[in-house]
Coordinates of C-alpha atoms and ligand atoms in Angstrom, one line a residue:
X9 CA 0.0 0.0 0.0
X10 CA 1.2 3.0 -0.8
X11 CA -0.8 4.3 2.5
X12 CA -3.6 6.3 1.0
X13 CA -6.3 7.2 3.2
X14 CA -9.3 5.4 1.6
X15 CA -12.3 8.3 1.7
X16 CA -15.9 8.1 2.7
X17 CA -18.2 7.8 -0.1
X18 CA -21.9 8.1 -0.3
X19 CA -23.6 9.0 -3.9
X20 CA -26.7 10.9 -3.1
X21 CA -29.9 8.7 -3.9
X22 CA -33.1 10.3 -5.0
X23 CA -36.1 8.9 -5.8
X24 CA -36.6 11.1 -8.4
X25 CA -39.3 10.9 -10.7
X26 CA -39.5 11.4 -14.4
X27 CA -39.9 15.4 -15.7
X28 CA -43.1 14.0 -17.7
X29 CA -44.4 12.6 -14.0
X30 CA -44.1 16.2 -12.8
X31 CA -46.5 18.0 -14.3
X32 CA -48.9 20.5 -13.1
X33 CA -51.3 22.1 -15.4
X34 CA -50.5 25.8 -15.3
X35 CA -47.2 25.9 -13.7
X36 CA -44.6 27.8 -15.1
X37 CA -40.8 29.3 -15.4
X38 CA -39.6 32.5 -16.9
X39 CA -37.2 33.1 -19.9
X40 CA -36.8 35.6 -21.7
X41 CA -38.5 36.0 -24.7
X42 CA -36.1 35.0 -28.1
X43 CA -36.1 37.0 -31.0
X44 CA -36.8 34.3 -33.2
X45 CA -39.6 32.8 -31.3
X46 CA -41.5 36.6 -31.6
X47 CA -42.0 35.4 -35.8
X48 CA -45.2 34.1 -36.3
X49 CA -44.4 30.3 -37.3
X50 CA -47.1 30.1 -39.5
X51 CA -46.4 32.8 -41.6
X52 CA -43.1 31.5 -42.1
X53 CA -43.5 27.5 -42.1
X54 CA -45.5 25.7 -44.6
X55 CA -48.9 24.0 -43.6
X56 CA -47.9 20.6 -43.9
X57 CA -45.0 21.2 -41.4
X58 CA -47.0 22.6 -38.6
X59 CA -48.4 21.0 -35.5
X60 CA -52.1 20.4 -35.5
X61 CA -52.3 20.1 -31.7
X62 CA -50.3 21.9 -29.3
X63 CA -47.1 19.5 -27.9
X64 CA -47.5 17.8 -24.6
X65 CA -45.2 19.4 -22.8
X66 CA -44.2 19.4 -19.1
X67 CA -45.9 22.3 -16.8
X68 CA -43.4 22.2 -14.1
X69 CA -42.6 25.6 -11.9
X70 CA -38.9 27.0 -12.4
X71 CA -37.3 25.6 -8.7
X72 CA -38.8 22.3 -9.2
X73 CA -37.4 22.0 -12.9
X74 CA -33.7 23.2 -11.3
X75 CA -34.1 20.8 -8.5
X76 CA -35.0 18.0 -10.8
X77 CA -31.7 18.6 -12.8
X78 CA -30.1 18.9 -9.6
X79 CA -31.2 16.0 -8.6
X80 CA -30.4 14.5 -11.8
X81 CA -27.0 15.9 -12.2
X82 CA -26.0 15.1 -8.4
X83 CA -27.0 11.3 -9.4
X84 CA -24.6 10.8 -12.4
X85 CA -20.8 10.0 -11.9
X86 CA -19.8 11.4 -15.2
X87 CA -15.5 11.9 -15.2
X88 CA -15.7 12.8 -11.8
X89 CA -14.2 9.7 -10.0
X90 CA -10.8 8.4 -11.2
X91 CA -11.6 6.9 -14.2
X92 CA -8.7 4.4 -15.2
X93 CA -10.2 2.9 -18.5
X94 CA -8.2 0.9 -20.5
X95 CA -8.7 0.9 -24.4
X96 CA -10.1 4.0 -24.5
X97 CA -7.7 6.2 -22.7
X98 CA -9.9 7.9 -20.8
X99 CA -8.6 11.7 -20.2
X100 CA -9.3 14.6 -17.9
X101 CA -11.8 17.2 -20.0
X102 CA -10.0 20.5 -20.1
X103 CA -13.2 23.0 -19.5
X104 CA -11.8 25.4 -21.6
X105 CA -12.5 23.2 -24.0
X106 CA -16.4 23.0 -23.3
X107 CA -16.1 26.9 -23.0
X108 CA -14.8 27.5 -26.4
X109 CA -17.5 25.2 -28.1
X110 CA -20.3 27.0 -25.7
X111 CA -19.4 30.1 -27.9
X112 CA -22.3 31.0 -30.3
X113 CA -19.7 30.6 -33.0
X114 CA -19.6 27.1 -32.5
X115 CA -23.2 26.3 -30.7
X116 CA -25.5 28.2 -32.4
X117 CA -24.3 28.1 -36.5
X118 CA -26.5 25.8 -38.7
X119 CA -24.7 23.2 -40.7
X120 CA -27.2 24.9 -44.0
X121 CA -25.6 28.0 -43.5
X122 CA -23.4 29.2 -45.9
X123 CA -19.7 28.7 -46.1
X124 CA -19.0 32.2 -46.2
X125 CA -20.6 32.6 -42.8
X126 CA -18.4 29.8 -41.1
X127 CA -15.4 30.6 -42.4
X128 CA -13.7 30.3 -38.3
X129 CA -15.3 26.9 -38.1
X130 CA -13.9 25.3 -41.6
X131 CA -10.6 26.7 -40.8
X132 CA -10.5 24.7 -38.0
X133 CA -11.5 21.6 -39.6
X134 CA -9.4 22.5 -42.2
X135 CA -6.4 23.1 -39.6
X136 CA -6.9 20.3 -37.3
X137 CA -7.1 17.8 -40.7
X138 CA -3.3 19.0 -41.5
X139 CA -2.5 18.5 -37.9
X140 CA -3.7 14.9 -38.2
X141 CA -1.6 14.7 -41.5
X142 CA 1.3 15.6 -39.6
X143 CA 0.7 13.1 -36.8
X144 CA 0.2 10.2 -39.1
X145 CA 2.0 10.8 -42.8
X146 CA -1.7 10.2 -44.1
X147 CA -2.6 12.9 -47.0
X148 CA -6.6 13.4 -45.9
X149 CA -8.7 13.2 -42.7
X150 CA -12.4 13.5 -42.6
X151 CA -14.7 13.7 -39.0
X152 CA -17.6 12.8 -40.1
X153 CA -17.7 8.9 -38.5
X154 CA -19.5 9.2 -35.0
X155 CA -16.8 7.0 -33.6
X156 CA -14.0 4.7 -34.2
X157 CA -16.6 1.5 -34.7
X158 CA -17.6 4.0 -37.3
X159 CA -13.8 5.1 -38.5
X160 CA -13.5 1.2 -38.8
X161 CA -16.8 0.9 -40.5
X162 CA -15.9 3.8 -43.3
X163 CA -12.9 1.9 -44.1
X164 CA -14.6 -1.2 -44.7
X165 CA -16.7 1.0 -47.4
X166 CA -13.6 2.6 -48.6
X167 CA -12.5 -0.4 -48.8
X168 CA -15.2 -2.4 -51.1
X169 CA -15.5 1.5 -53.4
X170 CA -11.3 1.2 -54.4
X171 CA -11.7 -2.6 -55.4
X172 CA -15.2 -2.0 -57.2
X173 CA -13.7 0.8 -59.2
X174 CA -10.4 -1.3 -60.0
X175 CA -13.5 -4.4 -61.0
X176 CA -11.6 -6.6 -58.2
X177 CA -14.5 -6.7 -55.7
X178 CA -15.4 -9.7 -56.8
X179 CA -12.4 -11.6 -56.1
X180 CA -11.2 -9.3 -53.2
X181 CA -13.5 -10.8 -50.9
X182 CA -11.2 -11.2 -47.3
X183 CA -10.5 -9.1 -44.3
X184 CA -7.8 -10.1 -42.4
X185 CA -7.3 -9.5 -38.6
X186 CA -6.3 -10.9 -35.0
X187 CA -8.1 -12.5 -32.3
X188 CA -6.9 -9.0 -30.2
X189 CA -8.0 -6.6 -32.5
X190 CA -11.3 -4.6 -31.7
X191 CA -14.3 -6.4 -32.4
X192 CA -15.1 -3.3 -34.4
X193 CA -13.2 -4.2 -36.9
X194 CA -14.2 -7.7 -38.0
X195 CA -17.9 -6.9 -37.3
X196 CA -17.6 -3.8 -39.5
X197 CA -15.8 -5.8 -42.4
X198 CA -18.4 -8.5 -42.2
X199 CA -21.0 -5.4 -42.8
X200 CA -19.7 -4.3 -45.6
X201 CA -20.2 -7.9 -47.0
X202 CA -16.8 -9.2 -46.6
X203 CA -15.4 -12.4 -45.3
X204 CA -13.3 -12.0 -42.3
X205 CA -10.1 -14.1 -41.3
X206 CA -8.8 -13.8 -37.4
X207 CA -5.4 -14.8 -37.1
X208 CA -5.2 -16.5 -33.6
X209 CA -2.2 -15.2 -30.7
X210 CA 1.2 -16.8 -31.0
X211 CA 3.9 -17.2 -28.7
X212 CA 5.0 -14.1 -29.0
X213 CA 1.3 -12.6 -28.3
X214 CA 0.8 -11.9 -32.1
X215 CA 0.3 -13.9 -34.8
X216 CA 3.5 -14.6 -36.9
X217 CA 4.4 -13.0 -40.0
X218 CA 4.0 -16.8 -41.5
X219 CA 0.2 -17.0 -40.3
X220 CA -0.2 -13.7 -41.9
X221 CA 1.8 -14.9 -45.4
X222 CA -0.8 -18.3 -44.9
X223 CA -3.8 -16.5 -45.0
X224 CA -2.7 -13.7 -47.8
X225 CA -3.9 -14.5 -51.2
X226 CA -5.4 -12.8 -54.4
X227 CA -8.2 -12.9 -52.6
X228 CA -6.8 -10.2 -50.3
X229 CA -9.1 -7.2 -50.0
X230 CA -7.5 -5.6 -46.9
X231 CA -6.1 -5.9 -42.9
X232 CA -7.4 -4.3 -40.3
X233 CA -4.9 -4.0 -37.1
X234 CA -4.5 -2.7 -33.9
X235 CA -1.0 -2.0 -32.8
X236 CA -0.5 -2.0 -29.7
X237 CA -3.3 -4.3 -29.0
X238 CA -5.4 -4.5 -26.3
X239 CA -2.9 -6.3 -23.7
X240 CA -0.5 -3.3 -24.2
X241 CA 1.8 -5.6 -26.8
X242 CA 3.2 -4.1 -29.3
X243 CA 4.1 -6.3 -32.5
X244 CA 7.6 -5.5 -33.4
X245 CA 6.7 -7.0 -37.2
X246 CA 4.5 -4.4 -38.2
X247 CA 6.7 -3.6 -41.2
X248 CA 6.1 -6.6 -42.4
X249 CA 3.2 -7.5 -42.1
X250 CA 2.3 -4.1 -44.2
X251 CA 4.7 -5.3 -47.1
X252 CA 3.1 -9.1 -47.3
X253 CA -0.7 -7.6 -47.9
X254 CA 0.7 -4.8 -50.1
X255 CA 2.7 -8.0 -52.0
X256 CA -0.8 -9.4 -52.9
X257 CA -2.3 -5.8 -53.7
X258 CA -4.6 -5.7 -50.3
X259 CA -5.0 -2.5 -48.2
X260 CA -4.0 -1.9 -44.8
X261 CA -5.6 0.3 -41.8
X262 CA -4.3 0.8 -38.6
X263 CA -7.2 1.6 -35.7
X264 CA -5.1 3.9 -33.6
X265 CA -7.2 3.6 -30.8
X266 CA -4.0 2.8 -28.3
X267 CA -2.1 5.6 -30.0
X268 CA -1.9 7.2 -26.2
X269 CA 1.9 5.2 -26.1
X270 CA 3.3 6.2 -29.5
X271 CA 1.8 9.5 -30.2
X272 CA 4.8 11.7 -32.1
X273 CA 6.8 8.5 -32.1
X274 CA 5.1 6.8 -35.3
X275 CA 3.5 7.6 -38.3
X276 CA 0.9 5.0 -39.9
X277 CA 2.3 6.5 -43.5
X278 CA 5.9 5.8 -42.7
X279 CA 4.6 1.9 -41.4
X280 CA 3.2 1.9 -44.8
X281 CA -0.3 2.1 -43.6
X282 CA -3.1 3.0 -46.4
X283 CA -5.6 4.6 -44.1
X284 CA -6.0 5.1 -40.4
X285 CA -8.3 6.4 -37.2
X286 CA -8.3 8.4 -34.1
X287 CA -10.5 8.5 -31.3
X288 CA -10.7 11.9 -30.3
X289 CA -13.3 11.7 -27.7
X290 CA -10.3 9.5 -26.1
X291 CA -6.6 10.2 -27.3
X292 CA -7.2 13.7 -28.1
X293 CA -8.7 14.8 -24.8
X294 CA -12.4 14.8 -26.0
X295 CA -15.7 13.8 -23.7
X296 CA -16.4 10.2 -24.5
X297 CA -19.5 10.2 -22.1
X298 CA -21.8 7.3 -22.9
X299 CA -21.5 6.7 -26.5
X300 CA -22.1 9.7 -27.4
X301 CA -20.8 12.6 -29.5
X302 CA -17.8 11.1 -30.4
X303 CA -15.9 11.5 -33.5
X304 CA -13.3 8.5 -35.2
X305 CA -11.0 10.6 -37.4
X306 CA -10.7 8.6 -40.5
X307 CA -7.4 9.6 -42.3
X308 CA -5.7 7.6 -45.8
X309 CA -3.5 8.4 -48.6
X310 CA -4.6 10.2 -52.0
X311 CA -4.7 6.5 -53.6
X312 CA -8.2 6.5 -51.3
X313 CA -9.3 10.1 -50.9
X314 CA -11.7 10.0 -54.2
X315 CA -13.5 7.0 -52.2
X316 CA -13.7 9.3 -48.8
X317 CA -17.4 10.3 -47.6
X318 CA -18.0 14.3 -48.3
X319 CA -18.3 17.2 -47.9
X320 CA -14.5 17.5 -47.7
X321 CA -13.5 21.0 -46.4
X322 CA -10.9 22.8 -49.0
X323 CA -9.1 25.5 -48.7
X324 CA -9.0 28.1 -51.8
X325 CA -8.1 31.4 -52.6
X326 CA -11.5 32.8 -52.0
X327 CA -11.9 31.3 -48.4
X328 CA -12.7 27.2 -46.8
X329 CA -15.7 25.5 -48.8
X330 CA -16.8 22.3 -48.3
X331 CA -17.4 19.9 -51.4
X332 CA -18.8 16.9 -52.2
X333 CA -16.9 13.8 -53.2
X334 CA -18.8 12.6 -56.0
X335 CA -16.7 9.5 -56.1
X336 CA -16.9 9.0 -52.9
X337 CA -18.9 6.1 -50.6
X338 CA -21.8 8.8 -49.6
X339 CA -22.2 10.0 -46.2
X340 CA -21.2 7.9 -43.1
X341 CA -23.3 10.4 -40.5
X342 CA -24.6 13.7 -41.3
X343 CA -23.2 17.1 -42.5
X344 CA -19.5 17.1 -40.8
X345 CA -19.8 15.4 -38.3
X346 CA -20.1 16.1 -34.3
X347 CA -17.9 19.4 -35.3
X348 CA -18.0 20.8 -32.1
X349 CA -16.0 17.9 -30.7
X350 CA -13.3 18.9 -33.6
X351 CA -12.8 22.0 -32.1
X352 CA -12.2 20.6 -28.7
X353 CA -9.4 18.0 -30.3
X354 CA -8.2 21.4 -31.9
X355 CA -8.1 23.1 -29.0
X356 CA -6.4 20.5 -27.1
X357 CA -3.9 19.7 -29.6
X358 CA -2.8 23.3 -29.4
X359 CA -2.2 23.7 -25.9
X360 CA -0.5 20.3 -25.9
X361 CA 2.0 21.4 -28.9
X362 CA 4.2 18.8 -30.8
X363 CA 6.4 18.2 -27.7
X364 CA 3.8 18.0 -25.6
X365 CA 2.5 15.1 -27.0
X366 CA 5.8 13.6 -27.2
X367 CA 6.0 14.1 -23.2
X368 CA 2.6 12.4 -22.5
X369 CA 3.1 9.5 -24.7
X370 CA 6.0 8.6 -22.7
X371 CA 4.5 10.0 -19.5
X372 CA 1.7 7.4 -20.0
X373 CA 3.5 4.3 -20.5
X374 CA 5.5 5.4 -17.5
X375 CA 2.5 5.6 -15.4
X376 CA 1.5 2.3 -17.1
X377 CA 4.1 0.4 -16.2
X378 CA 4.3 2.0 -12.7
X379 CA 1.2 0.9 -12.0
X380 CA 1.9 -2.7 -13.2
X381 CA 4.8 -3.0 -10.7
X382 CA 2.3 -2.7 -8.0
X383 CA -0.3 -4.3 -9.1
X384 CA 1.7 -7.6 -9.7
X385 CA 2.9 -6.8 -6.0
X386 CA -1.1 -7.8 -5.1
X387 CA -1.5 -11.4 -4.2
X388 CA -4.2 -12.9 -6.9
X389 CA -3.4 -10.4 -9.6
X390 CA -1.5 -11.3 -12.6
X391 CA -1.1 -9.9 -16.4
X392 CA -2.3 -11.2 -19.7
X393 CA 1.0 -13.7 -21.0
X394 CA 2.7 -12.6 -18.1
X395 CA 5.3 -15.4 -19.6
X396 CA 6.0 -12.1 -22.0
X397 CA 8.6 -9.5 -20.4
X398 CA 8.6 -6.7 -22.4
X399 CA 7.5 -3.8 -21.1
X400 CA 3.9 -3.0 -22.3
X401 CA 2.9 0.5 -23.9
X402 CA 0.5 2.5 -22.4
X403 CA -1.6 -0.5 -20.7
X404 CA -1.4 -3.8 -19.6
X405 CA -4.1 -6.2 -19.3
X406 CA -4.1 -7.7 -15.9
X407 CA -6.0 -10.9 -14.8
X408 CA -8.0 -11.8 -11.1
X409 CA -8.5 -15.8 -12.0
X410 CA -6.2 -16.5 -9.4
X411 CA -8.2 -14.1 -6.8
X412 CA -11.0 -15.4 -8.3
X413 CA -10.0 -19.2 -7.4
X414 CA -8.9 -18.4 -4.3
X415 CA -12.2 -16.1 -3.1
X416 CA -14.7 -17.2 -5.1
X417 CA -14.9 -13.4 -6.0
X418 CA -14.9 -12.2 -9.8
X419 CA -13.7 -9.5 -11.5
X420 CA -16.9 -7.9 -11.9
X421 CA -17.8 -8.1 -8.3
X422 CA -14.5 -6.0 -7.8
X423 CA -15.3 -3.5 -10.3
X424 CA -18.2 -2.7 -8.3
X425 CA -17.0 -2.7 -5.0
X426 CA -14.3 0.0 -6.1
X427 CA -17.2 2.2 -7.2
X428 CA -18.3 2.6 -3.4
X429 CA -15.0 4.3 -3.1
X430 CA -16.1 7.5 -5.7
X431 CA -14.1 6.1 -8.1
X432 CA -15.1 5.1 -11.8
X433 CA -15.7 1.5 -12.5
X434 CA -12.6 0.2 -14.6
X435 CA -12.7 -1.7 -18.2
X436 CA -12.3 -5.6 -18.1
X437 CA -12.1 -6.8 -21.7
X438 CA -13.7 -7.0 -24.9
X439 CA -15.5 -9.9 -25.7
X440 CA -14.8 -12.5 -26.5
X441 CA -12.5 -12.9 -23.0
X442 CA -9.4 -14.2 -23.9
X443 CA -7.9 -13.3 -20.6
X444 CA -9.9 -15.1 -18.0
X445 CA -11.2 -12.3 -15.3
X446 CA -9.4 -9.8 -17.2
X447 CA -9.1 -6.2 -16.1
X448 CA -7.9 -3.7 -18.1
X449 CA -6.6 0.3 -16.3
X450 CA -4.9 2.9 -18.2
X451 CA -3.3 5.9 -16.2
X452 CA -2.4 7.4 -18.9
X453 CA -0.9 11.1 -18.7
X454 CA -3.8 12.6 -16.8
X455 CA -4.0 11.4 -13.7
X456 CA -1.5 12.3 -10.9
X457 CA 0.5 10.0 -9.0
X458 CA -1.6 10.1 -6.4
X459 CA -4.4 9.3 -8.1
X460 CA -2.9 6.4 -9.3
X461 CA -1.8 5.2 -5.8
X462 CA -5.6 5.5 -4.5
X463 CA -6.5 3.7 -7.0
X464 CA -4.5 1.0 -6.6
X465 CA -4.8 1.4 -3.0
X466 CA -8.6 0.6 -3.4
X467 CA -8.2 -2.0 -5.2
X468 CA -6.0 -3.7 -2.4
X469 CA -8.3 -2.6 -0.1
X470 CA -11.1 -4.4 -1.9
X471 CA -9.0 -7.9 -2.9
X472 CA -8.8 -7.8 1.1
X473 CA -12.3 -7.1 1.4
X474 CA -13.3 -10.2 -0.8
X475 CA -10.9 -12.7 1.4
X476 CA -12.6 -11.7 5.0
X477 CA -15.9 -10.3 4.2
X478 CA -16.9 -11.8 0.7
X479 CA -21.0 -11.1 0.7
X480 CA -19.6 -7.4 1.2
X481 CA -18.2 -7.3 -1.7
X482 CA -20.4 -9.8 -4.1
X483 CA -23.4 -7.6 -3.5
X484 CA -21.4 -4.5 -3.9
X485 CA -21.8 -1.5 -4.6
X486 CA -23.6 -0.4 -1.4
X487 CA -22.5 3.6 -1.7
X488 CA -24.3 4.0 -5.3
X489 CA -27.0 5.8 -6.9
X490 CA -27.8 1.9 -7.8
X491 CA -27.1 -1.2 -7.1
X492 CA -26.4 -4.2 -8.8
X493 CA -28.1 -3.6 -12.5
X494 CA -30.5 -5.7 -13.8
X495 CA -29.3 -6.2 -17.6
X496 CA -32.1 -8.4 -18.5
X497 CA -34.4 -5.5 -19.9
X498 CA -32.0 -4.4 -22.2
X499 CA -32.6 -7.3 -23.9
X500 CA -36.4 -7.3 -23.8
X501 CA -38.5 -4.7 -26.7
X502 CA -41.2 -5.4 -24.1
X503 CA -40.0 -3.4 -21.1
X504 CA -37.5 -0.9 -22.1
X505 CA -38.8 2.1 -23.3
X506 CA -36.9 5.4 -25.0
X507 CA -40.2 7.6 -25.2
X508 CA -42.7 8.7 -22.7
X509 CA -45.3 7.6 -24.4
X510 CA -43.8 4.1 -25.2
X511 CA -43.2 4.0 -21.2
X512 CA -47.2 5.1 -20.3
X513 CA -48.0 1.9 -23.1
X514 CA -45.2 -0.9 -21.6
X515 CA -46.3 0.1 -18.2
X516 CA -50.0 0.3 -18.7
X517 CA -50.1 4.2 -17.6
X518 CA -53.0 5.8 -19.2
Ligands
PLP27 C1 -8.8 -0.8 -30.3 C2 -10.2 -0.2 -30.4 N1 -10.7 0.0 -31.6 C3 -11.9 0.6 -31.8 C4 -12.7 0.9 -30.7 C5 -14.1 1.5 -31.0 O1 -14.2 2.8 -30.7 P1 -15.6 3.5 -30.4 O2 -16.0 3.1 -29.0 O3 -15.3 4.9 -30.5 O4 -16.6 3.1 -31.4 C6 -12.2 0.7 -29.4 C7 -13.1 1.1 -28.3 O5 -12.8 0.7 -27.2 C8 -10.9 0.1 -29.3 O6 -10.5 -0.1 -28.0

């Protein structure tokens, strides 16, 4: 231990009811009145557009509406706990960030509106896409995928455009990747109607450079690869591997969603990469909250820029425009994108300057393989191939099956039990688990040292737990908002509900 004192935790627990569930004929709040709302909609809207009966809105009084969202806000954990996530490098938000895109030059334009009135905004996008060139030797970016699922998804279309203009598509018909890549990126290439070939872990804890020449064929259409992978290994063979599928005319991408290790220290382009993604609602300091607005960065060489989805944004002598790419695979998500969250990566990308991103690459495999020393130091804890002694990048992927022998206790019942100490849950694994009760943190470069000491302090604290008080920490958390969930209605069209009025019908409301 490095002798933290653990701290008292208690989530506040309201039973709060829904906003619809408030309502009191009548009651009302005050705003001032908008410009726009003073123009008479119907003189302005075509019939068929307009609303035949008024909306049913909520009639709540002003304090009860802030309360509510108090209440509301005071019941969500958000990025406030120490969140160490593995595999999507979870980062502190700078708030200067959410001020800048507050601005009503970023929050209130209308992707319809002209390009001569957003001339700030396409600069950015503009400016931020040779950034990304810089980072990564590619010779386009575009931000329109909502994600790096997405990213993965546009290549697979990229992908299937370049082979069906060359009239290959029909032979081209394999995806090539490892049992350690994303599932992204097999589920995406199966999508786009391609076969998909997973190259199983090898000694070394990658697939050799023989399994890869086994598979490799005319047949070739393209590999998609993570490097490092999800363990924090880094496959030496890259090179490689790149020059076999470019021997047999496939493509190759490289999802940079563990870039956090290597940032400044490689470029995809110089690997020989055709195309590539960022996350920048995780590398590049961008909210990731939930799902949602999240942008995968999707950058390749010219050889696939006619394919890309438009608009592309241009920069001419008579200002930015964006244009379509007539060639291209259509749109992947609307307009440009979640923009906004452009301008954060911007932003952040600025402060952090060339060196600067130099520094917290190797800051974060530092912290990485800080936290592994101690970590291995708990009894019951042990990595991924811990036969392999390399240091890892910027995570490692750690393993409770011995804990979990011994207690009885898995590592999902320990993920919950940290939570009670105000901390954020941590990432096991994607599925399929190869590592049995695997557990995945990332420090990364954001969190302080002691940060990372509470952390692991907790968790010590709560492998002790499971050895002397076991029920205390199987029915865990006990200090939430919640408790255990019930999953089981995620799964069921008959209970869940995303619309008040599909919540009165499950639930038999009138
Ligand atoms: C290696 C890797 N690729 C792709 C993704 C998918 O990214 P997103 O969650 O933004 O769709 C992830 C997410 O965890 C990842 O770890």
């Amino acid at each position: 231990m490095s002798g933290s004192k653990l701290r008292r935790y208690h989530a506040p627990v309201w039973d709060e009811p829904l906003i619809m569930e408030m309502t009191a004929p009548g009651r009302r709040g005050n705003v001032l009145p908008d410009p726009i709302e003073e123009l008479d909609p119907s003189a302005a809207l075509p019939a068929a557009v307009l609303r035949a009966a008024a909306p049913e809105l909520p009639e709540v009084a002003e304090p009860d509406v802030l309360r509510h969202y108090l209440h509301l806000s005071q019941e969500t954990m958000g990025m406030v706990g120490i969140s160490l996530f593995g595999t999507c490098t979870m980062k502190y938000n700078p708030r200067v960030n959410e001020q800048l895109t507050a601005r009503d030059g970023v929050a209130e334009i209308h992707p319809d509106q002209d390009d001569s009135s957003i001339q700030g905004l396409l600069e950015i996008v503009h400016r931020f896409d040779l950034m990304l060139r810089g980072l990564s030797g590619m010779d386009r970016f575009v931000f329109q995928p909502g994600g790096g699922a997405a990213a993965a998804y546009t290549h697979a279309t990229v992908t299937r455009a370049y082979f069906a203009d060359r009239g290959e598509l029909g032979t081209r018909r394999d995806i090539i990747t490892t049992s350690q890549a994303h599932p992204c990126n097999p589920a995406t290439a199966a999508a786009a109607g391609f076969n998909v070939i997973t190259l199983p872990l090898e000694d070394d804890g990658y697939p050799s450079v023989e399994a890869l020449r086994s598979v490799l064929s005319e047949r070739t259409a393209a590999l998609m690869i993570n490097n490092p992978d999800d363990m924090g290994i880094y496959n030496p063979h890259i090179k490689e591997w790149v020059d076999a599928v470019h021997e047999v005319g496939g493509l190759c991408f490289y999802d940079h969603a563990n870039f956090n290790g290597v940032m400044g220290r490689l470029r995809a382009a110089e690997l020989g990469f055709d195309a590539c993604m960022f996350m920048l609602h995780k590398t590049f300091g961008v909210p990731k909250g939930g799902g949602g607005p999240a942008v995968g960065a999707y950058g390749c060489t010219d050889a696939l820029a006619p394919y890309l989805p438009g608009p592309l944004v241009e920069s001419t002598p008579d200002g930015f425009v964006r244009r379509e790419n007539p060639g291209g695979v259509g749109r992947v998500r609307e307009y440009l994108g979640n923009v906004n969250q452009v301008v954060k990566a911007y932003s952040w990308l600025l402060a952090m300057g060339g060196d600067g991103i130099k520094e917290a690459a190797d800051l974060s495999v530092l912290a990485n393989n800080y936290m592994e020393r101690r970590l291995l130091a708990l009894p019951g804890v042990t990595k991924s191939l811990a036969r392999l002694t390399k240091h890892r990048l910027e995570m490692t992927r750690f393993s409770l099956e011995e804990y979990t022998a011994e207690t009885g206790i898995s590592a999902v019942n320990v993920q919950n039990r940290m939570t009670d100490f105000g901390i954020d849950a941590f990432w096991l694994s994607h599925e399929p688990w190869i590592v049995p009760e695997p557990f995945t943190p990332e420090a990364g470069e954001t969190w302080s040292l002691e940060d990372i000491d509470y952390w692991i302090d907790v968790l010590a604290h709560v492998l002790e737990e499971g050895r002397t008080d076991p029920e205390l920490v199987r029915t865990a958390p006990h200090q939430q908002v919640v408790g255990q969930l019930d999953g089981s209605t995620l799964d069921d069209p008959e209970r869940w509900a995303t619309t008040w009025r599909a919540y009165r019908r499950k639930n038999g409301l009138a």
